[in-house]
C-alpha positions as semicolon CSV with decimal commas, in nm:
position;residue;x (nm);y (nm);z (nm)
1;X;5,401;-7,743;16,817
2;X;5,290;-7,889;16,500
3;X;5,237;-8,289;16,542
4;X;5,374;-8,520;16,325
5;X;5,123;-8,750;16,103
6;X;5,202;-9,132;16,285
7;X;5,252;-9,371;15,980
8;X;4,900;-9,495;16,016
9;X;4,766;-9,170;15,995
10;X;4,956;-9,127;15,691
11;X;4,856;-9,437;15,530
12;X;4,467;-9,367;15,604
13;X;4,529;-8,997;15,450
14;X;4,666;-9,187;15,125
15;X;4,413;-9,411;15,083
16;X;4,106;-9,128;15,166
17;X;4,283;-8,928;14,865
18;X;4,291;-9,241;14,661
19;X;3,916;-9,301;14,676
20;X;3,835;-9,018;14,591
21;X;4,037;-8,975;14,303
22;X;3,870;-9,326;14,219
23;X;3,530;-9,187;14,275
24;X;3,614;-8,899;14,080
25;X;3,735;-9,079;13,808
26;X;3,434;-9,328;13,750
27;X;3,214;-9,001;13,781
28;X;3,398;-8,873;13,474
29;X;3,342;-9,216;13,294
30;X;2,961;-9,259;13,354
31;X;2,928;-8,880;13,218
32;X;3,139;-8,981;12,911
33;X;2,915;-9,239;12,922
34;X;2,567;-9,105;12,881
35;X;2,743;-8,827;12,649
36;X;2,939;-8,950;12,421
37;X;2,673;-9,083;12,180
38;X;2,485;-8,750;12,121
39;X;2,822;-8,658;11,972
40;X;2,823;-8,990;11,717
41;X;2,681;-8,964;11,371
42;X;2,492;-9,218;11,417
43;X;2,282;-9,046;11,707
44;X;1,889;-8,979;11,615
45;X;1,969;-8,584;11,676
46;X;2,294;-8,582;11,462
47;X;2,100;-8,810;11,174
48;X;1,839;-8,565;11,201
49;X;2,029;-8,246;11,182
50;X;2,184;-8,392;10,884
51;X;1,876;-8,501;10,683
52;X;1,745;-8,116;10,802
53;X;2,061;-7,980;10,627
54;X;1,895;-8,075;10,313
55;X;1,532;-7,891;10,356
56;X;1,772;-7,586;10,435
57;X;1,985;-7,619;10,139
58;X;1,736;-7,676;9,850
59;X;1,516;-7,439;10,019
60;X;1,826;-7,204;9,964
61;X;1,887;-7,313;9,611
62;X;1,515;-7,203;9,538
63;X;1,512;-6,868;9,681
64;X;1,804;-6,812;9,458
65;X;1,686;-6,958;9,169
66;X;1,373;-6,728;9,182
67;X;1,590;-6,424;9,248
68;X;1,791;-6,543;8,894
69;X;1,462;-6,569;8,753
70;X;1,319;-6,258;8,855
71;X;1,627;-6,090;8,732
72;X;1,554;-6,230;8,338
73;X;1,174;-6,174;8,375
74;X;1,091;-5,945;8,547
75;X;0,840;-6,203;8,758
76;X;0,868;-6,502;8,993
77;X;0,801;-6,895;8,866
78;X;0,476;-6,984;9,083
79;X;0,318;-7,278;8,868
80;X;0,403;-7,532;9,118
81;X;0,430;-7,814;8,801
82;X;0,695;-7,971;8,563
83;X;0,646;-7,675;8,382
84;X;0,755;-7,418;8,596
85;X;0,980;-7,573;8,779
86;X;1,139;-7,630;8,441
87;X;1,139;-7,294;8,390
88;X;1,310;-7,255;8,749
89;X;1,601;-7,464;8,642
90;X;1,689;-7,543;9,004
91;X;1,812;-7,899;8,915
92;X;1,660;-8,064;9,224
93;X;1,424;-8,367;9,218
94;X;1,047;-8,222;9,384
95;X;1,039;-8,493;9,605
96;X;1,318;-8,717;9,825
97;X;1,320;-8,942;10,096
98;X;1,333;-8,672;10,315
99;X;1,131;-8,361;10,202
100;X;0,844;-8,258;9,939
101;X;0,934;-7,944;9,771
102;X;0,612;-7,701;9,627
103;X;0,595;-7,380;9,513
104;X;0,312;-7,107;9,549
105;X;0,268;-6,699;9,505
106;X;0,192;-6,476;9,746
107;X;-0,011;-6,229;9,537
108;X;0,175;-6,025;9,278
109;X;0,485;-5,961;9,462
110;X;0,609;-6,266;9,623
111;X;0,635;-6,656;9,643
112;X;0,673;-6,934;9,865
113;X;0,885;-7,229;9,874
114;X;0,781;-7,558;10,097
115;X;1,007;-7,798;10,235
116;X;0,798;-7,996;10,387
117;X;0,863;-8,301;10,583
118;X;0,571;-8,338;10,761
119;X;0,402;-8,633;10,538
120;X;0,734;-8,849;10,511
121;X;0,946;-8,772;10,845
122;X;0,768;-8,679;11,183
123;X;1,093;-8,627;11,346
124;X;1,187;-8,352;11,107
125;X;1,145;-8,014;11,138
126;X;0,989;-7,862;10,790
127;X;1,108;-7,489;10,578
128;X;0,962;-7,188;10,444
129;X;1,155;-6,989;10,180
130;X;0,958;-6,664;10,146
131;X;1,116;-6,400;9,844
132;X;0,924;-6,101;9,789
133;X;0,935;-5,744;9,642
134;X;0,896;-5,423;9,929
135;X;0,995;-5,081;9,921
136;X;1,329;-4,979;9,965
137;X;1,373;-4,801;10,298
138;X;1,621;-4,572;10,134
139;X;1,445;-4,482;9,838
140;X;1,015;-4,547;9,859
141;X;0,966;-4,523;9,502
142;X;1,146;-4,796;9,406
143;X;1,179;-5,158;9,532
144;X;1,401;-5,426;9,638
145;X;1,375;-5,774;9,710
146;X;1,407;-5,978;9,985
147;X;1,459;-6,339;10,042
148;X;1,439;-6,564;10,425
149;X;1,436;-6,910;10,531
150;X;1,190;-7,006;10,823
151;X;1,235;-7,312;11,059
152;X;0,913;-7,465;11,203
153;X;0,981;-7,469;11,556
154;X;0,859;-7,812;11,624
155;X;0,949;-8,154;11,447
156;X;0,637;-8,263;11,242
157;X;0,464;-7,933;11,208
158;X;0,369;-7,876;10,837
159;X;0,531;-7,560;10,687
160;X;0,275;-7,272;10,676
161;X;0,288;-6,967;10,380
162;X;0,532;-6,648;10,492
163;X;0,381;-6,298;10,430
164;X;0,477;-6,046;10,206
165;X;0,368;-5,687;10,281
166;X;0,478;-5,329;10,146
167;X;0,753;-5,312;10,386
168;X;0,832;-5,673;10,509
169;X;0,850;-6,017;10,451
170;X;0,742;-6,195;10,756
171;X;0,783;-6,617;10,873
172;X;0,446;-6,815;10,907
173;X;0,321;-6,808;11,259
174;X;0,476;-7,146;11,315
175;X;0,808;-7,104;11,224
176;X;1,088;-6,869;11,313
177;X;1,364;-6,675;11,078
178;X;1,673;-6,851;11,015
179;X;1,819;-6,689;10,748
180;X;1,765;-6,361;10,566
181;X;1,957;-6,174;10,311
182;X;1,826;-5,834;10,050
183;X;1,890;-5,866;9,661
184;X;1,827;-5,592;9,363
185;X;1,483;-5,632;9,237
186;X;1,529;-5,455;8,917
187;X;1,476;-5,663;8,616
188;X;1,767;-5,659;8,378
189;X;1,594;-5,480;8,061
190;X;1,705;-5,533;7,734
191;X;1,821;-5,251;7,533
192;X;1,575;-5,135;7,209
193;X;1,844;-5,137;6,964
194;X;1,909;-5,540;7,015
195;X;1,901;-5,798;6,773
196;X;1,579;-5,983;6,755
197;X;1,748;-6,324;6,704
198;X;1,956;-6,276;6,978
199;X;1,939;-6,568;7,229
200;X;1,770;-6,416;7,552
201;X;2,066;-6,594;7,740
202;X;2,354;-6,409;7,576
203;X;2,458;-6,077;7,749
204;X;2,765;-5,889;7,722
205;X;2,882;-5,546;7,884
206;X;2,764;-5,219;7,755
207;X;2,855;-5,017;7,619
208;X;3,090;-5,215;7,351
209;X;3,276;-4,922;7,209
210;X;3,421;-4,701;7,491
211;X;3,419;-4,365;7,279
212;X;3,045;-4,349;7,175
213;X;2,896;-4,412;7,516
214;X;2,880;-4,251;7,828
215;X;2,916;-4,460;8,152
216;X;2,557;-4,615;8,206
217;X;2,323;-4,458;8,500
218;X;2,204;-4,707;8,780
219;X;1,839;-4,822;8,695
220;X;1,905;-4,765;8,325
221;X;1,952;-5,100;8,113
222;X;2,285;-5,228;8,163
223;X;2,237;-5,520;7,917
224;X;2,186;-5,589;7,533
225;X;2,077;-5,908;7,343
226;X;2,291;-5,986;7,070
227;X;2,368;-6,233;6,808
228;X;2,703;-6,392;6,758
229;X;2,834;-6,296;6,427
230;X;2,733;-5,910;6,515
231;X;2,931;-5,953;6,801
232;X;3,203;-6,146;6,653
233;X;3,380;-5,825;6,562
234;X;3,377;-5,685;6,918
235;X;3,577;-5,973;6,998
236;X;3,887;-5,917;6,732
237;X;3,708;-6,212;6,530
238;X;3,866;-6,447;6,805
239;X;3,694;-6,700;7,019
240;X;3,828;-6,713;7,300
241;X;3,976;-6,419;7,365
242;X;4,149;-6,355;7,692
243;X;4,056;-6,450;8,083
244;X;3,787;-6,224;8,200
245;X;3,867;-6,032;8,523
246;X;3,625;-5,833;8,717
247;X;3,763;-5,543;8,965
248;X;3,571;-5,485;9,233
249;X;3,575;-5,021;9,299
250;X;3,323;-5,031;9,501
251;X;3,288;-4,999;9,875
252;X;3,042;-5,370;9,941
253;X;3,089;-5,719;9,833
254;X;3,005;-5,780;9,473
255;X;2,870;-6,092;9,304
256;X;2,931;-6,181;8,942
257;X;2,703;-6,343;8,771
258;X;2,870;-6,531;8,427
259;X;2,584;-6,641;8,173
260;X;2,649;-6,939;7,933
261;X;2,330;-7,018;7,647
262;X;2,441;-7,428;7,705
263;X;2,432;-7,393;8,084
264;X;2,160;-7,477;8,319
265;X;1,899;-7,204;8,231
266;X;2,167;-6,955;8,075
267;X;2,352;-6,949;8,451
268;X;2,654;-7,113;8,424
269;X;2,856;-7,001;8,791
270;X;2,873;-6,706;9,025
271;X;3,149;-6,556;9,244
272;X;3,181;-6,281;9,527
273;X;3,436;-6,031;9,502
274;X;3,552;-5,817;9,800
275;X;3,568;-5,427;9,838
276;X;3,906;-5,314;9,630
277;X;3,943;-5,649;9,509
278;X;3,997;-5,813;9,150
279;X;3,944;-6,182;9,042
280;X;4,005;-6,393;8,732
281;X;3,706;-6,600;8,664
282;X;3,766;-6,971;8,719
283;X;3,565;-7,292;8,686
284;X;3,749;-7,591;8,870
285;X;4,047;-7,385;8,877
286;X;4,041;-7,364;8,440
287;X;4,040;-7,007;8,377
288;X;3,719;-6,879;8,156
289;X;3,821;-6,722;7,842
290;X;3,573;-6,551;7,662
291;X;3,381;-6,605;7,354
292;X;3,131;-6,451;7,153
293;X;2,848;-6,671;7,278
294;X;2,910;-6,557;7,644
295;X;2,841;-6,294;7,862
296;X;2,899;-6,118;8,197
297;X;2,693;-5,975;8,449
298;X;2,736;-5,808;8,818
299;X;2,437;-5,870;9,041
300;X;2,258;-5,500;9,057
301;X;2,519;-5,334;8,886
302;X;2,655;-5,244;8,559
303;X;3,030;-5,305;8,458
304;X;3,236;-5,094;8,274
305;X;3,594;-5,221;8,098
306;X;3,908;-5,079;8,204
307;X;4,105;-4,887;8,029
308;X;4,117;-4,882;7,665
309;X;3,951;-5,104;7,395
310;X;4,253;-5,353;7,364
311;X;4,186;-5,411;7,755
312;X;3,813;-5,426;7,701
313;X;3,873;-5,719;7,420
314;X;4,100;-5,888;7,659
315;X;3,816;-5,914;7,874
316;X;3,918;-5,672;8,222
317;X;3,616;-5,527;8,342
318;X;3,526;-5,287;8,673
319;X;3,230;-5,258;8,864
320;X;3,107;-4,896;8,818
321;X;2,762;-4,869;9,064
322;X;2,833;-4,855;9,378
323;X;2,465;-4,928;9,453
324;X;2,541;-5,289;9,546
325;X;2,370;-5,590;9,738
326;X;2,513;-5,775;10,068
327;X;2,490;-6,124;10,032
C-alpha cells in the first residue's frame, strides 16, 4: 500500500520545492543581470554598431553615386579632391567624427571607396566600396558593372583597396563581403540629332512622336539632349502637364531614375517598381507633374509611352527592355 506523506514530511517537501524555485529565480535575475546591458543603447557594442552604420551607409551612397556618374559619363570620379568629389555630388562631408572618406581607381575599369576609421576610432571596424566594370557572364562582349561593400574583419584594421579583374570584383584580403548588388554599365549616349545648348541634365523619353519611330533596340541610345522651348511643343505648350506614371511590363524589379537640372547633380529621386506593377511618381507624397525642363529615365532600360500621343503628353510611360538590373 501506498503510504501517506506525515504532515512533517509534507511541510519539508514544501519548503525543498520552495528553495528551489528561490534558487531558480535569483539564477534568472543574475543572468538578466550580466545581460541586460549588451541590449542598452548605451552599451560600447550597441554605440559601436551604430557609429559603424554610418561607414556602411555613406560607403553605400558612394557606390551609387559613381554608378549615377558612370551612367552620364561614361567613366568613374577618381580625383580623390574637392573637385571630384564635386563632381560626385554625393552630399556628404569627407571627413566626420567617425570615419575619413577617400576615393581612388583601380586602373581603367574600377574605383575604390575608403571608410576608414582606423586614424580616429580604434574600436571601429573600417569599409571598402569596390565598383567596377567585368564581362557579362551572359553575353562576353559586352560588360556590366558591379558594386560591393567589404567589412574589415577586425576593429582598427585600416581598409585595404578591393580588386577588379575581367570577371570579378574581389574584397581586400582583410576584409570580407557584406553587400553586393550588379548594375547596367552602359553609358546613356546622347542622340546625334540633339540640340547643342541643351543642358546635359535634361532627358526626356524617345522617341517623342509615336508614329515616326520604331520602338528603340536595347544598347541603342535611349536618350536625347534637348532645349526647352524645342521641347515646349511636345508638351501641349503646358508646364506642368500631367503626373508621370511608369508601368512596370517586365518580368524584374525596375528602378526609375527622375532627372531635375536644379537638383543635386541633375538627380533629383529614384523609385523601384515591381514586376506587373505601375506607380505615380511622388516626392513627400506631392505628385510630380511634368515640365519641359524635366526628364525621365529607367535604370538600363528605355521607356516607351502608352498608348497614344494624348497619353504620352499626359506623361504614362512603360518599360519596354526587359533586360533589367536586380537591385
Amino acid at each position: 500500500m501506498i503510504k501517506s506523506l506525515s504532515y512533517k514530511d509534507m511541510k519539508g517537501y514544501s519548503l525543498l520545492v520552495l528553495k528551489s524555485f528561490v534558487i531558480l529565480f535569483l539564477l534568472i535575475l543574475a543572468a538578466a543581470f550580466f545581460a541586460l546591458p549588451s541590449f542598452l543603447p548605451s552599451h560600447p557594442r550597441n554605440v559601436n554598431r551604430g557609429k559603424q552604420a554610418e561607414g556602411k551607409q555613406y560607403t553605400s551612397s558612394i557606390n551609387k553615386a559613381q554608378q549615377a556618374y558612370y551612367a552620364e559619363n561614361g567613366k568613374f570620379v577618381t580625383e580623390n579632391s574637392p573637385e571630384g568629389w564635386e563632381r560626385l555630388a554625393v552630399g556628404i562631408k569627407t571627413q566626420t567624427i567617425n570615419y575619413k572618406y577617400s576615393i581612388s581607381a583601380i586602373g581603367k575599369d574600377g574605383v575604390n571607396t575608403f571608410a576608414d576609421a582606423s586614424q580616429i576610432n580604434k574600436a571601429l571596424k573600417s569599409y571598402t566600396g569596390v565598383v567596377g566594370l567585368i564581362s557579362d557572364p551572359t553575353n562576353p562582349g559586352e560588360k556590366i558593372g558591379w558594386a560591393i561593400i567589404c567589412e574589415t574583419k577586425n576593429a582598427g584594421d585600416v581598409p585595404l583597396p578591393g580588386e577588379v579583374t575581367a570577371t570579378k570584383v574581389k574584397c581586400p584580403d582583410n576584409s570580407y563581403l557584406i553587400s553586393e548588388f550588379d548594375f547596367f554599365a552602359t553609358p546613356n549616349l546622347t542622340s546625334s540629332n540633339s540640340n547643342s545648348n541643351s543642358n546635359p541634365s535634361e532627358f526626356e523619353p524617345n522617341p517623342p512622336d509615336l508614329n515616326s519611330n520604331p520602338s528603340p533596340v536595347q544598347g541603342t541610345p535611349c536618350w536625347s539632349k534637348y532645349s526647352p522651348e524645342q521641347a515646349r511643343h511636345r508638351w501641349r505648350g503646358r508646364a506642368p502637364v500631367g503626373h508621370i506614371e511608369i508601368v512596370n511590363d517586365s518580368d524584374q524589379l525596375v528602378r526609375v531614375i527622375l532627372f531635375h537640372p536644379d537638383s543635386n547633380g541633375g538627380l533629383l529621386a529614384t523609385w523601384d517598381i515591381n514586376p506587373g506593377r505601375s506607380t505615380v511618381l511622388a516626392i513627400n507624397n506631392q505628385r510630380i507633374t511634368i515640365g519641359a525642363d524635366w526628364g525621365i529615365r529607367v535604370a538600363s532600360s528605355c521607356i516607351m509611352p502608352v498608348g497614344d500621343a494624348g497619353q504620352y503628353s499626359q506623361g504614362r510611360y512603360k518599360v519596354m527592355s526587359s533586360f533589367l538590373f536586380n537591385y
